[in-house]
Each structure stands twice: as structure tokens, then as C-alpha cells.
XYZ file of C-alpha atoms in Angstrom:
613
model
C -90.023 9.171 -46.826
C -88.840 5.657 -47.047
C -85.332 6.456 -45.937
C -86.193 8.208 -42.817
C -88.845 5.850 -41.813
C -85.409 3.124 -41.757
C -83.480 5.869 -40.034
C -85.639 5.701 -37.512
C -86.615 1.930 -37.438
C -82.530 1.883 -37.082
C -82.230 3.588 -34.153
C -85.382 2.990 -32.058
C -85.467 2.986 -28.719
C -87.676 0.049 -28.430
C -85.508 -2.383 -30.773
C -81.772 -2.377 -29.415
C -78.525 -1.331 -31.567
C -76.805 -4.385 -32.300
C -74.142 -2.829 -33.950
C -73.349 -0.368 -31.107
C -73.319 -3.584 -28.564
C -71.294 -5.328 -30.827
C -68.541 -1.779 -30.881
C -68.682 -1.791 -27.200
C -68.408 -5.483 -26.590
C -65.055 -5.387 -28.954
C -63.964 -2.391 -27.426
C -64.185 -3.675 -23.845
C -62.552 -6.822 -25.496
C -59.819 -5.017 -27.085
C -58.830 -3.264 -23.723
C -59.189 -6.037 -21.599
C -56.686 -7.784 -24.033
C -54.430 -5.055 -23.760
C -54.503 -5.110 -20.578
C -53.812 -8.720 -19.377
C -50.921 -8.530 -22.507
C -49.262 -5.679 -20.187
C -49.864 -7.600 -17.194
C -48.632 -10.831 -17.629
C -45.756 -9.139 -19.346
C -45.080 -7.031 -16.398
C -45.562 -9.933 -14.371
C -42.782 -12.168 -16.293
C -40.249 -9.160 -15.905
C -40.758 -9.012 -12.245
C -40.389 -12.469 -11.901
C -37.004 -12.148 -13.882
C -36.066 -9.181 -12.206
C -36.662 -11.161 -8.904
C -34.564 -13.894 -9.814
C -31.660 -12.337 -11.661
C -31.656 -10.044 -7.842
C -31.811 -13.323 -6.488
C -28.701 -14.713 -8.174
C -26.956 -11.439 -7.935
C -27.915 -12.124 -3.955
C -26.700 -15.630 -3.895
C -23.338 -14.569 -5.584
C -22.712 -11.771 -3.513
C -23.076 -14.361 -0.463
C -20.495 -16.705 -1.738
C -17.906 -13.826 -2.099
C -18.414 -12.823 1.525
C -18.245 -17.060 2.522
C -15.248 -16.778 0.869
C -13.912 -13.859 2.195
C -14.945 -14.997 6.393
C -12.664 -18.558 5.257
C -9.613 -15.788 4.327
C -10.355 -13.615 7.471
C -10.368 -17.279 9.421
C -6.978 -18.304 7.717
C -5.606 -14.769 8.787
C -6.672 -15.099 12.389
C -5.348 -18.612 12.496
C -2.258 -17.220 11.723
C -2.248 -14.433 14.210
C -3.338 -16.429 16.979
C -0.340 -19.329 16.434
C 3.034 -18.393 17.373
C 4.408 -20.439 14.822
C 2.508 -21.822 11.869
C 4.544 -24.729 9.912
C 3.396 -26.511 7.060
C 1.363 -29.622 8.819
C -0.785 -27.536 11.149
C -1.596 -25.467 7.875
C -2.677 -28.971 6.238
C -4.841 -29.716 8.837
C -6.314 -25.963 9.282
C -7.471 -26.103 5.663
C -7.952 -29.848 5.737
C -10.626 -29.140 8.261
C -12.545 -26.351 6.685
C -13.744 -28.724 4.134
C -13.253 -26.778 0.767
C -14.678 -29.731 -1.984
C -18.376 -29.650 0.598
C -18.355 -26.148 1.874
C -16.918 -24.904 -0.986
C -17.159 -25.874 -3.828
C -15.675 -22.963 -5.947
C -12.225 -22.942 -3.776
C -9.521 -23.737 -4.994
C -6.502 -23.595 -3.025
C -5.633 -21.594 0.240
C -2.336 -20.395 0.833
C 0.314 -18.183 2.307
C 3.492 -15.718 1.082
C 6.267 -15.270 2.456
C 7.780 -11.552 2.579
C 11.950 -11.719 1.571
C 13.660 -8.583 1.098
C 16.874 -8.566 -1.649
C 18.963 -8.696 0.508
C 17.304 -11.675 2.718
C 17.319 -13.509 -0.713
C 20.319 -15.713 -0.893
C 19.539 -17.012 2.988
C 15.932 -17.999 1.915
C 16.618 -19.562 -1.317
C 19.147 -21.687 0.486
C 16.775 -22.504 3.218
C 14.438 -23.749 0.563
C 16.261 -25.608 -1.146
C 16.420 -28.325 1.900
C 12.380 -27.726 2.590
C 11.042 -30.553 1.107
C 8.981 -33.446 2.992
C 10.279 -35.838 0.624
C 6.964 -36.832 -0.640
C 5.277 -37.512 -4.466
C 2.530 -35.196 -3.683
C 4.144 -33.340 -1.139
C 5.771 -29.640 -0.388
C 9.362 -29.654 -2.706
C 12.223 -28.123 -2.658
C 12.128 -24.860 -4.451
C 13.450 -21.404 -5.789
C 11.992 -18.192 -5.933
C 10.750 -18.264 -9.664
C 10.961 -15.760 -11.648
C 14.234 -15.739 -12.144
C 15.626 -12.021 -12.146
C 16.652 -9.720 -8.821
C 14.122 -7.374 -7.662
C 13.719 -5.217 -4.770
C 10.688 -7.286 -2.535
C 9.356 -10.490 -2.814
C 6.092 -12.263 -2.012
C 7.065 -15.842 -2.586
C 4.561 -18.500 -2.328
C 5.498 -20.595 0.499
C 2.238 -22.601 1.656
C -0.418 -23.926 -0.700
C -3.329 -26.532 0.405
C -4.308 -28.553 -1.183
C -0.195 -28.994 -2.610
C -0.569 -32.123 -4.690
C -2.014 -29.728 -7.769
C -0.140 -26.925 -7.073
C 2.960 -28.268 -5.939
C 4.773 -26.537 -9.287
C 3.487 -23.283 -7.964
C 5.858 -23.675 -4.857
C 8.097 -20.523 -4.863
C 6.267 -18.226 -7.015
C 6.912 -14.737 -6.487
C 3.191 -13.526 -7.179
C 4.592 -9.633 -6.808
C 6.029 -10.143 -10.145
C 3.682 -8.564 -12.172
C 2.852 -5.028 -11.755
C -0.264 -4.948 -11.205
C -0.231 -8.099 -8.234
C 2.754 -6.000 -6.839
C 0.663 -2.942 -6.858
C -2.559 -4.529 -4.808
C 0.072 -6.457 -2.515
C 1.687 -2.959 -1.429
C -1.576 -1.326 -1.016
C -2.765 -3.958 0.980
C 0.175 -3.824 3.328
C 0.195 -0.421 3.491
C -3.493 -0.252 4.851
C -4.016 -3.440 6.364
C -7.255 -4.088 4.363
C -8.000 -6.984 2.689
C -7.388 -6.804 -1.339
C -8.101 -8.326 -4.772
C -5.920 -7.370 -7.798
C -8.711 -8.705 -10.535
C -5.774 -11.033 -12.069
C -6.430 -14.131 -13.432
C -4.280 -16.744 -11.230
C -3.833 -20.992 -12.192
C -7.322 -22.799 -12.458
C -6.793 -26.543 -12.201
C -9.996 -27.934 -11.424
C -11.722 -25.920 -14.571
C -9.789 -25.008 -17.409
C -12.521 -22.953 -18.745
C -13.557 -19.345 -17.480
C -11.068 -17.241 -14.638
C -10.029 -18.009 -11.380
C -9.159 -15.031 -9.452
C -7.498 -14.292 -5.568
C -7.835 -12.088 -3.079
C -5.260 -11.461 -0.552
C -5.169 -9.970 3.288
C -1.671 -8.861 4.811
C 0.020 -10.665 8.162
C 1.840 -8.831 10.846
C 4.117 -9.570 13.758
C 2.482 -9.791 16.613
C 2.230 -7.311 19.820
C 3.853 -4.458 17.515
C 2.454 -0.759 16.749
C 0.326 -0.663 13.663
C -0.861 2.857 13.465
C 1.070 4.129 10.154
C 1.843 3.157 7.103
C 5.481 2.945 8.271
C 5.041 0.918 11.143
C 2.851 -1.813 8.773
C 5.346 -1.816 6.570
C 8.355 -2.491 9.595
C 6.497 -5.309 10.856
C 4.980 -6.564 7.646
C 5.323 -10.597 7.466
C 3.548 -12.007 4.099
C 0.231 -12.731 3.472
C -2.491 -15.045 3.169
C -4.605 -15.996 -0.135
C -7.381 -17.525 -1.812
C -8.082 -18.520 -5.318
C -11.413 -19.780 -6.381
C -12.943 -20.283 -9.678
C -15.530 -17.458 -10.886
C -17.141 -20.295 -13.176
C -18.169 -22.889 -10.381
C -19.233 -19.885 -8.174
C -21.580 -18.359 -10.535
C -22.965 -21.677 -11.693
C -23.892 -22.388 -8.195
C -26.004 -19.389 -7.547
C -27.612 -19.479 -11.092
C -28.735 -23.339 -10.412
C -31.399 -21.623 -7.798
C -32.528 -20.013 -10.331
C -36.275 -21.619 -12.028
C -35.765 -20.795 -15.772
C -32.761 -22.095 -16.583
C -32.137 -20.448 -20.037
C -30.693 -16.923 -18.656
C -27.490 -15.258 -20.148
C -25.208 -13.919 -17.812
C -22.281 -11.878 -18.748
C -20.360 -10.940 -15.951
C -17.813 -8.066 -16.400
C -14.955 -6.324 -14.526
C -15.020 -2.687 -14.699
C -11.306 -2.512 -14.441
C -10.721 0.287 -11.656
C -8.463 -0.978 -9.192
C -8.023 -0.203 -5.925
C -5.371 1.314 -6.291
C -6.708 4.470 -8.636
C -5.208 2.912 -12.009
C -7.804 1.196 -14.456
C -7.573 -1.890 -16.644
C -9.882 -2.685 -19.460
C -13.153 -4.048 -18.980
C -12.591 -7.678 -18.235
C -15.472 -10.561 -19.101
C -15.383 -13.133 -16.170
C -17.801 -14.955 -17.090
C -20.284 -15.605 -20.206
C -22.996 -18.773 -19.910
C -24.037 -18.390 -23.992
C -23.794 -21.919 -24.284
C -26.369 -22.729 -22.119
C -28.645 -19.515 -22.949
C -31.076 -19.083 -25.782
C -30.542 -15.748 -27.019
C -33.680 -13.916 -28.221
C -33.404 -12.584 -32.305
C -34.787 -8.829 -31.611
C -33.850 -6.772 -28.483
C -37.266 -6.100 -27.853
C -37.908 -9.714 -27.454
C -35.893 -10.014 -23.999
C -35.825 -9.475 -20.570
C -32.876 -7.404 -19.956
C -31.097 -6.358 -16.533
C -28.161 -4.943 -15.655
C -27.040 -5.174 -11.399
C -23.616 -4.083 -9.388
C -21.508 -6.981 -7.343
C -18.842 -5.481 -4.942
C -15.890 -7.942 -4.884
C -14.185 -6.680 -2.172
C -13.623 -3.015 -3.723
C -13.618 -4.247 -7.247
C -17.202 -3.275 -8.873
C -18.679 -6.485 -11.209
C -21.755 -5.866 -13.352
C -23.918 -8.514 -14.422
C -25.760 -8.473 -17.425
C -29.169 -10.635 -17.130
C -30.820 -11.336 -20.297
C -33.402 -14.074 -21.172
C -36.367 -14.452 -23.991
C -39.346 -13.433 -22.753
C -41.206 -16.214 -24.189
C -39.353 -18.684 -21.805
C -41.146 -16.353 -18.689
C -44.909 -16.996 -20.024
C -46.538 -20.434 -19.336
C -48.205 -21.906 -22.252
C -51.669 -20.616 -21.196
C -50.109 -16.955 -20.736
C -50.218 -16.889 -24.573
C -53.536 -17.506 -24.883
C -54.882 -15.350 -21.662
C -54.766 -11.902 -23.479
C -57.688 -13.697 -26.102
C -59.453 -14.995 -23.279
C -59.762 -12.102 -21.517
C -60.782 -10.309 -24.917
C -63.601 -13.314 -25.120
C -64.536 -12.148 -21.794
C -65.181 -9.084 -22.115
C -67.088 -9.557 -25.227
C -69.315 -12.384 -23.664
C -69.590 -10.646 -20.135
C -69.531 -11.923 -16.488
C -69.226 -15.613 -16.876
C -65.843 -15.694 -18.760
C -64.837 -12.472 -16.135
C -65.017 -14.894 -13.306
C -62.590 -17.000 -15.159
C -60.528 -13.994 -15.780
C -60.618 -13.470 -12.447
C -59.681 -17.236 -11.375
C -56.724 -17.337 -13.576
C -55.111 -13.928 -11.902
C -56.133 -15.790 -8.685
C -54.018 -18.692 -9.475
C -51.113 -16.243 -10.694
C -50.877 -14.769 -7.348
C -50.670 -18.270 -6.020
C -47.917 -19.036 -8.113
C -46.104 -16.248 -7.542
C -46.770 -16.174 -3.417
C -45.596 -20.029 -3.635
C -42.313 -19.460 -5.360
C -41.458 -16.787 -2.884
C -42.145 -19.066 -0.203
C -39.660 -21.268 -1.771
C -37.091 -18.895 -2.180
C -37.373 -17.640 1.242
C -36.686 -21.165 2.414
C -33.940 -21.213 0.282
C -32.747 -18.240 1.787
C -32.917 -19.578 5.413
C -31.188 -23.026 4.490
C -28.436 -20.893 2.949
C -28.458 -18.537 6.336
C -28.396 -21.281 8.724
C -25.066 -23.253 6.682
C -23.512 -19.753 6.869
C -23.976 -19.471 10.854
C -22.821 -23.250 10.669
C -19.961 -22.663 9.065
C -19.229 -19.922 11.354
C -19.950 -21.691 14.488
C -17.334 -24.187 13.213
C -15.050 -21.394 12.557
C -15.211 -19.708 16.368
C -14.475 -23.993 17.518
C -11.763 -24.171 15.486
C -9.903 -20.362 16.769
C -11.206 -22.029 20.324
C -9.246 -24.863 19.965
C -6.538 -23.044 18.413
C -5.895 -20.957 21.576
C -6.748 -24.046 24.130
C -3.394 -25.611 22.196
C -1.404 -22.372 22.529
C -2.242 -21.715 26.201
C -1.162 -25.614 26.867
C 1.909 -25.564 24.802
C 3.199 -22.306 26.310
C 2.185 -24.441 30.104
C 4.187 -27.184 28.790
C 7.426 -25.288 27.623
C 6.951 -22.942 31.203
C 7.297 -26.435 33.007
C 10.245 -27.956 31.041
C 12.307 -24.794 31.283
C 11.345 -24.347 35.136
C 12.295 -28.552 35.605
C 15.224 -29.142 33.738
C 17.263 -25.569 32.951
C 15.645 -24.090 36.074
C 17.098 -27.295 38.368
C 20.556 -27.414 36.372
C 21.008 -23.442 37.117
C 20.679 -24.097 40.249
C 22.636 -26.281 40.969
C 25.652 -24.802 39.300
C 24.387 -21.794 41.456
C 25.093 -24.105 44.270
C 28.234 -25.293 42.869
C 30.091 -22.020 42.417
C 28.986 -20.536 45.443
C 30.303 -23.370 47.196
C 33.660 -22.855 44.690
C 33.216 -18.927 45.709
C 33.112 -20.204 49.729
C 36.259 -22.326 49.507
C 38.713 -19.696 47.515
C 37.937 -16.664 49.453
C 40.924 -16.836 51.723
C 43.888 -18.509 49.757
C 43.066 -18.359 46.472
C 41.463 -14.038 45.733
C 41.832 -14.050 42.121
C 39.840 -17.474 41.687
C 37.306 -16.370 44.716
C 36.634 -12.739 42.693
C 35.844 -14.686 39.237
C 33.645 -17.368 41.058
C 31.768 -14.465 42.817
C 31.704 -13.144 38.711
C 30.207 -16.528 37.771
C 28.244 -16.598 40.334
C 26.146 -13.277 39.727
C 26.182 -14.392 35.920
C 24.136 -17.318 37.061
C 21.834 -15.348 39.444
C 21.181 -12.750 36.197
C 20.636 -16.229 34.103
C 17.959 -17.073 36.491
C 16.655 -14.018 37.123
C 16.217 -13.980 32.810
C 14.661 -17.819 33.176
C 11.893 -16.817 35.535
C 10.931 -13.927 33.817
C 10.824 -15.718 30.433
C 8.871 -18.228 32.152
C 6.335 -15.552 33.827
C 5.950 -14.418 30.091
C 5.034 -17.810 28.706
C 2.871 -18.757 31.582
C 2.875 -16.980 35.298
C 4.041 -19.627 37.763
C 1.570 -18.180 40.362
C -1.505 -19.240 38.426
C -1.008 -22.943 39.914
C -1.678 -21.261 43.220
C -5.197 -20.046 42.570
C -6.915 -17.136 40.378
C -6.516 -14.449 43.930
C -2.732 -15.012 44.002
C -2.361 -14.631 39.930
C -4.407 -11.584 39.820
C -2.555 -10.031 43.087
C 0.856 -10.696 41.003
C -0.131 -9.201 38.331
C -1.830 -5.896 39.683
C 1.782 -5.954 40.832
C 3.530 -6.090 38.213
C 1.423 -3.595 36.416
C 1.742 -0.968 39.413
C 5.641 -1.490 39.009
C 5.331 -1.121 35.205
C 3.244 2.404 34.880
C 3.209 3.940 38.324
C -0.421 4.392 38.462
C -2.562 3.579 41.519
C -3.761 0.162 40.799
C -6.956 -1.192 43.859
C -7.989 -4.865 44.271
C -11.240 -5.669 45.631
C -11.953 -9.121 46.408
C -14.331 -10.391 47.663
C -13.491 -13.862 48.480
C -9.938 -14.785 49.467
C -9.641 -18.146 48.007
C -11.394 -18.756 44.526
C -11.417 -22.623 42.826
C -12.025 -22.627 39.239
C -10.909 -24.806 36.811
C -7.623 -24.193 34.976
C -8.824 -23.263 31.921
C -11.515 -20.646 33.342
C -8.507 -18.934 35.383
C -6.361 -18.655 32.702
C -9.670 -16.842 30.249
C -9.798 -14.185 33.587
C -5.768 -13.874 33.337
C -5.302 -13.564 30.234
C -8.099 -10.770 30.114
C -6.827 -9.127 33.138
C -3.660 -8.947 31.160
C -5.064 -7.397 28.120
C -7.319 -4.611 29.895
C -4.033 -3.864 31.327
C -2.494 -3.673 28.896
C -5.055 -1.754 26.775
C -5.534 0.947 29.862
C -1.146 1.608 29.625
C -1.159 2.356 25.898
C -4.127 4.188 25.177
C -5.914 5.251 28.409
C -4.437 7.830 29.606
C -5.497 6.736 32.899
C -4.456 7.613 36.641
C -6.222 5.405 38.901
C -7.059 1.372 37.729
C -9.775 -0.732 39.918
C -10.493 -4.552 39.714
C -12.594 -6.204 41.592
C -13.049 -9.927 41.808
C -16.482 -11.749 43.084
C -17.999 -15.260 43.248
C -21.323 -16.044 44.295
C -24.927 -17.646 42.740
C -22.457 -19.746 40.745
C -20.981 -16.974 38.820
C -17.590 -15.445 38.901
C -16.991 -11.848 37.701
C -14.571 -9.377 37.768
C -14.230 -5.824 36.672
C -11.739 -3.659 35.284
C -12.430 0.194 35.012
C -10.213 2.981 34.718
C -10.588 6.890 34.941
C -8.746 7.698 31.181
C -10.390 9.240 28.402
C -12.729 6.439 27.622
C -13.677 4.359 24.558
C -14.781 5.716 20.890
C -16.787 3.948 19.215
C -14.541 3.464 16.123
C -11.711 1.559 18.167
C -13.778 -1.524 18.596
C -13.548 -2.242 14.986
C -10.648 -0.795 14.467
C -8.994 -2.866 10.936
C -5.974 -5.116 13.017
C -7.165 -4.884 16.631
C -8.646 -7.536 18.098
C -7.689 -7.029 21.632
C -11.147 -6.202 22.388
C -12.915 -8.903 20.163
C -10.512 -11.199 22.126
C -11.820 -10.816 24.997
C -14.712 -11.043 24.148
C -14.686 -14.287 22.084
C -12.584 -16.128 25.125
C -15.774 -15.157 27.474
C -18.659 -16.267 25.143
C -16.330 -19.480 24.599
C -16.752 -20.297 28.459
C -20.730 -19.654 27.968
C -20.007 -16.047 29.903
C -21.139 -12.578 29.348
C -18.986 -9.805 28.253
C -20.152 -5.775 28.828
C -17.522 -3.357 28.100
C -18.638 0.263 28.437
C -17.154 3.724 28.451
C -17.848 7.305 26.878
C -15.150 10.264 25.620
C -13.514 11.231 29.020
C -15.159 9.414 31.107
C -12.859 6.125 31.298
C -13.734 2.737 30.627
C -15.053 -0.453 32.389
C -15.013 -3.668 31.314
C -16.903 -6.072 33.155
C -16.878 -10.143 32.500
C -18.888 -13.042 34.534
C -18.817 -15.844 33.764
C -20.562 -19.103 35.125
C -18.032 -22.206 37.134
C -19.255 -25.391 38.723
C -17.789 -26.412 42.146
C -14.050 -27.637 41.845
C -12.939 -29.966 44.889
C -10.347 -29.348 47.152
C -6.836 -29.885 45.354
C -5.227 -33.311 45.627
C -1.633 -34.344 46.668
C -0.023 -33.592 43.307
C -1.615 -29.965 43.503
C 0.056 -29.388 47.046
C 3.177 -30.425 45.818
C 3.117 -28.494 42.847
C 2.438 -25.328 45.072
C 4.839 -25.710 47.672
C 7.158 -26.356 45.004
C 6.600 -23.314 43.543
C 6.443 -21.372 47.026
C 10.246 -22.379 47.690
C 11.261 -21.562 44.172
C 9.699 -17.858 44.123
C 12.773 -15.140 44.504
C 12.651 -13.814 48.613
């Protein structure tokens, strides 16, 4: 009777269970431990996820910076008609590698020699040297040994470190040979995955990639017709260290182990072994157990080439110092009730803070690194500006000399054997039939001179845009036959010299573009000022433009034309559909230009008495 009268003092309603409370309280602890523990672990791996996707981000950036500086080199060289050593030195001299970056090393360009172009190159070079301590030397093609092709190192900036280098044939090894063939064959831009000379860092790889160079205004729609006008190419090396240290100094926790691998499958189809690039275990903590670390693995595309990184850091180096005591305090909470909840509930707060903050601050990041990359573009597009500006004057200035000086001293011996041809018609017949000879040999001579000079730079542009488009509607119906219209709308357009040679010279492409791939039978241009614009259209009736030729790999006929407008502040549309032609349509805005001045008038009627009758 005693025990059950306890029983039931034990379990009254009226008197509450302690014990149970105390079970429930714990319990309620116990999960609210567990689940803070999984939060704030969860919480850590995101933020490590975040910034081992940020790094990954970063160095995937840097690759494709340093791949726009080798597609800026190439068109450099594409858009000079001669590149020699100094204008290379100041091209790379005013990218700014050691600021813009930091990870390049050198920029350079190979030269293609055949076997049997050998002996002539080797004894060129050896009489190319400036003469200087740190300058270009005289050099051999190194290895030693005959082989079929060569890609010999001919141009290096910056030379004073790798002035040893000079005359490298980097085709040599197999596998360099291999990428450098594939690349010329397709005209894409290549990296082999070899490691090349690293001379600011003698720790860690430095590796290259590579894009091919072709002659100019020749066919490139085969693999045969690369390879016929296949020139060299142009290279950059850079130093995988300093790259990846860069992006993984935006990172907060510093102690992070990166391994960085190449898979080894080539571009090619063969496969080399799995390469380590890079390995930061000196600067990482490395966590005893496995299941003591953060652990990530993401893909980098290098340019074909697949890289994985390897991300691994301690967690304890993710949790603040209050993170280790937040799973007890939470279990205090839920054992003590609502007070120490609102604290629970304060700390998670102040989490999301956190976390919201950082973001913010790599999102500036982000923007900062967006805004040098459009800098460092814009600087590029100046540089390819001023690059054509100089060709379009040089190719003015040679026009003029050969038109002065040979032009004047043909004819005048025109003058001189025709008088010769005048005198020995009667008495002398055998004299009077080889001046008449002479005398059409000179006429062919500068029949050749004017055209070369119409190539370089049309004569008729000095007498106004109307007259240089008229000439060369001309020309074009003469070349191809087809019905060629002019519209203009005013008779006598004044625009600055620059501004008329930009509507030439894209007159001359369209025209060009419409003869080899158009198809067409019928060509209109108009030409109209007015509201201080000047615009002109070209449209044709062919079978139109796909979509896939505007960024077709080695054209840039139409990206041309349509960097020379924006340069000039203008608007470019160029439209068309399958079979139903294509019109390209530019305006762009001029000032007033005054009346010409004495020297102008000259210069025309000059040019007036000189044109053939």
C-alpha cells in the first residue's frame, strides 16, 4: 500500500514531473545542438565552396586576359604590313606587362623556314643584331640537326632575359611540333601544356600558348590553303605560379591547398601523364584526418586543355572562435527556453550579416576586376586605331613620293624619247622603231606606277569622297561585270581626310566581300549627308549573310568595318538573310570642313592633268 501511494504521489497531476521536464529540456537541447553543429558546418563549406569558385573564377579570368593580349599581338601583326623588331618593342612596351600583368612573361613571335629556306635565313641572321648588351643578337637556328620545318624564335620582348633564347626552334620537340601543326592547320589558337624558360620564378611551370599568322588578302578555307600561306606565329609565356597566387590572394582564409593538375589530353587526341602545375603546401595547413577538411574538386579550360583544381582546407580555420561554442549555447537554450532562443536567434542574425557583407565585397571585387578588363580593352581597340591611322598615312606618304619623284622622272624620259622617236623617223628607221620600243616600255612603266599607286592610296581621294567613290564603283563594274548604281545625294561632300578614307576603305571591302562570296547580280550604294550625319549604303541581291560568317575563325573583314566606324563615334548595321542579299549600312557623324585652301587646289589640278585621257 505504501508503494502505490508513491506511485501515485510520483506521477500526480497536481505536482509536475521534474524528471520528464528535465528529458525534454535535454532532448530539445540535444537537437538544437545538433542542429546549429550541422549548420554552421554547412555554412563554413559554403563559404569555402564560394571562395574556392571564386578563385577558380578569378583564374579562369586571367587566362582569357591573357589570351585577348595574344589575340591583340596577332591582330597587330595582321594589320601592319611589315612588323620589324622596334615597332614590336614598342607594341609590347605599351601593353604594360609588369602592371597589367603581372604573371607575363615574355611575348614573342616565330618565324616559319622551310629546309630548304634554311641556309638563306641562317645567313640573314647571322648579320641581325642591333649591336647592343641587352639587345636582339646575332643568331642560329638552335638545335643543331636538319629537319623538315622550322618555327624559329625570331622576336622576344622583353629581349634582355631572353636574349639566349634568340633562334630557338620551339618545333623541336614532338609534342610543341605537334600543337604548332594543329594550330596551323585550323587556324585556332593552341597550347601544347609544355613547360617553356621561367626567369622571373624559378619555382613552379611557366607554360605558352600560341596562335598561327597568315599572309594577308589570301584564301584560307582549307587546310591546304593555311598551310600555303602559313607565316609563323605569335606566343606567350607566363608563369602558372604568379597567376594562381594572384587569384588566391582574394581569397579571406588564407590557409587553402591548391593542387592544380593537367589532365594530359592534348589537343591533338594523344595524352600525356597527369601533370601537377601547381602545389601551395607550403603555405597550407593540411588537416590530420580526411574527415577533418573541406574538400573540392573544380574544371579550368585553358584554351582546350582541361585543369582541375583540388581545394582543400581544415575546417577548423572556416569556424570563428564563437562557432565552437554556438552548438552548447544553443543546447543551453533550449534547455533554459526563450531568453537564450532570442540569442540563438541574434547570433544566426549576425551570420547572415556576415555572410551578405562578404558577398558585397566580393561583388565589388568583381566589378573593379570587370571595369580594368574593359580598360584594358579600350586601350587595346586605341592602340589597333592608331595602328591603322599609321598604315593609312604611310601608304599616303609612299603614294606621294612614287607619284613626285619616279612619276616626274618617267615622264620626262617619256618626253625625252618621244622627242628621240620624233627626230629619227625619217633618216634614221632602225633607231626611230627602237625609240618607239622604248617609248611604249615607258608608257607600260607608267601605266604599272599609277596602278601601284591607286593600290596604295587612290589619287582621286584628294578630290573629294563623290569622285573616290564614282572611281571606284568603276573600277569594280570593270572588274566583275555586274550592274553597279550610285545614288547620291549631294554632289560635292567635305569631310575630313581621315573620315573619307574610313567610307573608302569600307566601300572597298563590301566590294570586295559582295565579288567573292555574294553571288550577286545587281550592287547599289547610295551616299547622303544631312542633320550632320553622313551615311552610305551598300546592298546587294546575292544569297545573303549566315550567321556563322561573322565570326568566322580568320575573317575580320566584317569586324573591320565595323571597328573603323565605332572608331569615328559612327554606327554600323549590317543586315541580310539566306537568299535574300545583304546590306550594309554605315553613318557616321562630320563637323563642317571649310572650303579647301590654295595648297588643296593645287594638289587637285595637279592631279586632274596627271590622270590618263
Amino acid at each position: 500500500m505504501a508503494a502505490l501511494f508513491a506511485q501515485k504521489q510520483l506521477f500526480s497531476p497536481s505536482k509536475p514531473v521534474w524528471w520528464a521536464g528535465v528529458l525534454l529540456s535535454l532532448g530539445v537541447g540535444a537537437l538544437c545542438y545538433v542542429m546549429v553543429y550541422k549548420t554552421i558546418e554547412h555554412d563554413a563549406a559554403e563559404r569555402f565552396t564560394q571562395q574556392a569558385r571564386n578563385a577558380q573564377y578569378n583564374i579562369t579570368s586571367r587566362i582569357n586576359a591573357y589570351t585577348d593580349v595574344l589575340r591583340g599581338t596577332a591582330s597587330f601583326f595582321d594589320a601592319s604590313d611589315r612588323v620589324d623588331r622596334a615597332s614590336f618593342h614598342r607594341y609590347v612596351n605599351g601593353l604594360g606587362l609588369g602592371a597589367q600583368f603581372p604573371a607575363l612573361d615574355n611575348i614573342n613571335f616565330t618565324q616559319y623556314v622551310s629546309d630548304a629556306q634554311r641556309d638563306a635565313f641562317e645567313r640573314q641572321a647571322a648579320h641581325s643584331g642591333d649591336g647592343q648588351p641587352d639587345g636582339y643578337p646575332n643568331f642560329t637556328i638552335k638545335p643543331a640537326g636538319r629537319r623538315a620545318e622550322y618555327s624559329v624564335l625570331t622576336m622576344i620582348e622583353p629581349i634582355a632575359p631572353y636574349r639566349h633564347r634568340l633562334g630557338i626552334d620551339i618545333g623541336a620537340r614532338e609534342q610543341a611540333a605537334r600543337a604548332i601543326a594543329l594550330a596551323r592547320d585550323t587556324g585556332k589558337l593552341i597550347a601544347s601544356g609544355m613547360p617553356i624558360e621561367n626567369t622571373r620564378n624559378s619555382q613552379g611551370w611557366a607554360l605558352a600558348m600560341r596562335l598561327p599568322l597568315y599572309r594577308k588578302d589570301v584564301p584560307l578555307n582549307d587546310v591546304e590553303q593555311r598551310r600555303a600561306a602559313y607565316i609563323g606565329s605569335v606566343g606567350i609565356g607566363f608563369s602558372v605560379p604568379r597567376l594562381v597566387r594572384a587569384a588566391m590572394d582574394q581569397m579571406q582564409v588564407r590557409e587553402v591547398h591548391l593542387m592544380l593538375y593537367d589532365d594530359g589530353k592534348n589537343a591533338d587526341g594523344s595524352v600525356s601523364p597527369l601533370t601537377l602545375l601547381y602545389d601551395n603546401s607550403a603555405s597550407a595547413r593540411h588537416a590530420a584526418r580526411r574527415d577533418d577538411q573541406f574538400a573540392i574538386v573544380l574544371p579550368l579550360d585553358f584554351n582546350g586543355r582541361l585543369w582541375s583544381a583540388h581545394f582543400s582546407a581544415p575546417k577548423t580555420v572556416w569556424y570563428s572562435r564563437f562557432d565552437a561554442f554556438l552548438p552548447w549555447l544553443a543546447m543551453a537554450c533550449g534547455f533554459v527556453g526563450s531568453l537564450l532562443f532570442y540569442l540563438l536567434f541574434h547570433t544566426l542574425s549576425s551570420s547572415r550579416m556576415r555572410a551578405i557583407k562578404m558577398a558585397k565585397a566580393m561583388t565589388k571585387e568583381l566589378r573593379d576586376s570587370q571595369a580594368k578588363l574593359q580598360l584594358s580593352h579600350h586601350k587595346l581597340r586605341q592602340l589597333a586605331a592608331h595602328a591603322d591611322q599609321i598604315k593609312e598615312q604611310e601608304r599616303k606618304r609612299i603614294a606621294r613620293e612614287i607619284h613626285d619623284d619616279l612619276g616626274q622622272n618617267l615622264l620626262v624620259l617619256r618626253i625625252d624619247a618621244d622627242l628621240l622617236a620624233s627626230r629619227t623617223r625619217q633618216n634614221h628607221p632602225r633607231l626611230h622603231a627602237r625609240a618607239r620600243s622604248t617609248l611604249t616600255q615607258i608608257d607600260s612603266t607608267i601605266k604599272s606606277v599609277r596602278h601601284i599607286i591607286n593600290d596604295l592610296r587612290p589619287t582621286v581621294l584628294d578630290l573629294g569622297l563623290n569622285a573616290a567613290v564614282e572611281w571606284q564603283i568603276a573600277q569594280f563594274r570593270q572588274r566583275s561585270g555586274m550592274v553597279c548604281e550610285l545614288i547620291e545625294h549631294q554632289s560635292d561632300i567635305r569631310i575630313d581626310d581621315r573620315c573619307a578614307t574610313a567610307f573608302f576603305r569600307v566601300l572597298q571591302e563590301s566590294l570586295s566581300n559582295i565579288l567573292q562570296h555574294a553571288r550577286a547580280s545587281l550592287v547599289r550604294v547610295e551616299l547622303c549627308q544631312g542633320g550632320g550625319m553622313l551615311s552610305m549604303t551598300i546592298s546587294d541581291n546575292g544569297v545573303g549573310l549566315r550567321a556563322s560568317s561573322r565570326n568566322k575563325v580568320g575573317s575580320f573583314g566584317l569586324v573591320g568595318i565595323e571597328e573603323r566606324i565605332s572608331l569615328l563615334g559612327g554606327h554600323c548595321a549590317i543586315t541580310g538573310g539566306h537568299n535574300a542579299g545583304t546590306t550594309v549600312t554605315i553613318s557616321v557623324p562630320v563637323d563642317y570642313v571649310p572650303p579647301p585652301g590654295a595648297d588643296d587646289y593645287q594638289l587637285a589640278t595637279r592631279l586632274a592633268a596627271d590622270a590618263p585621257a
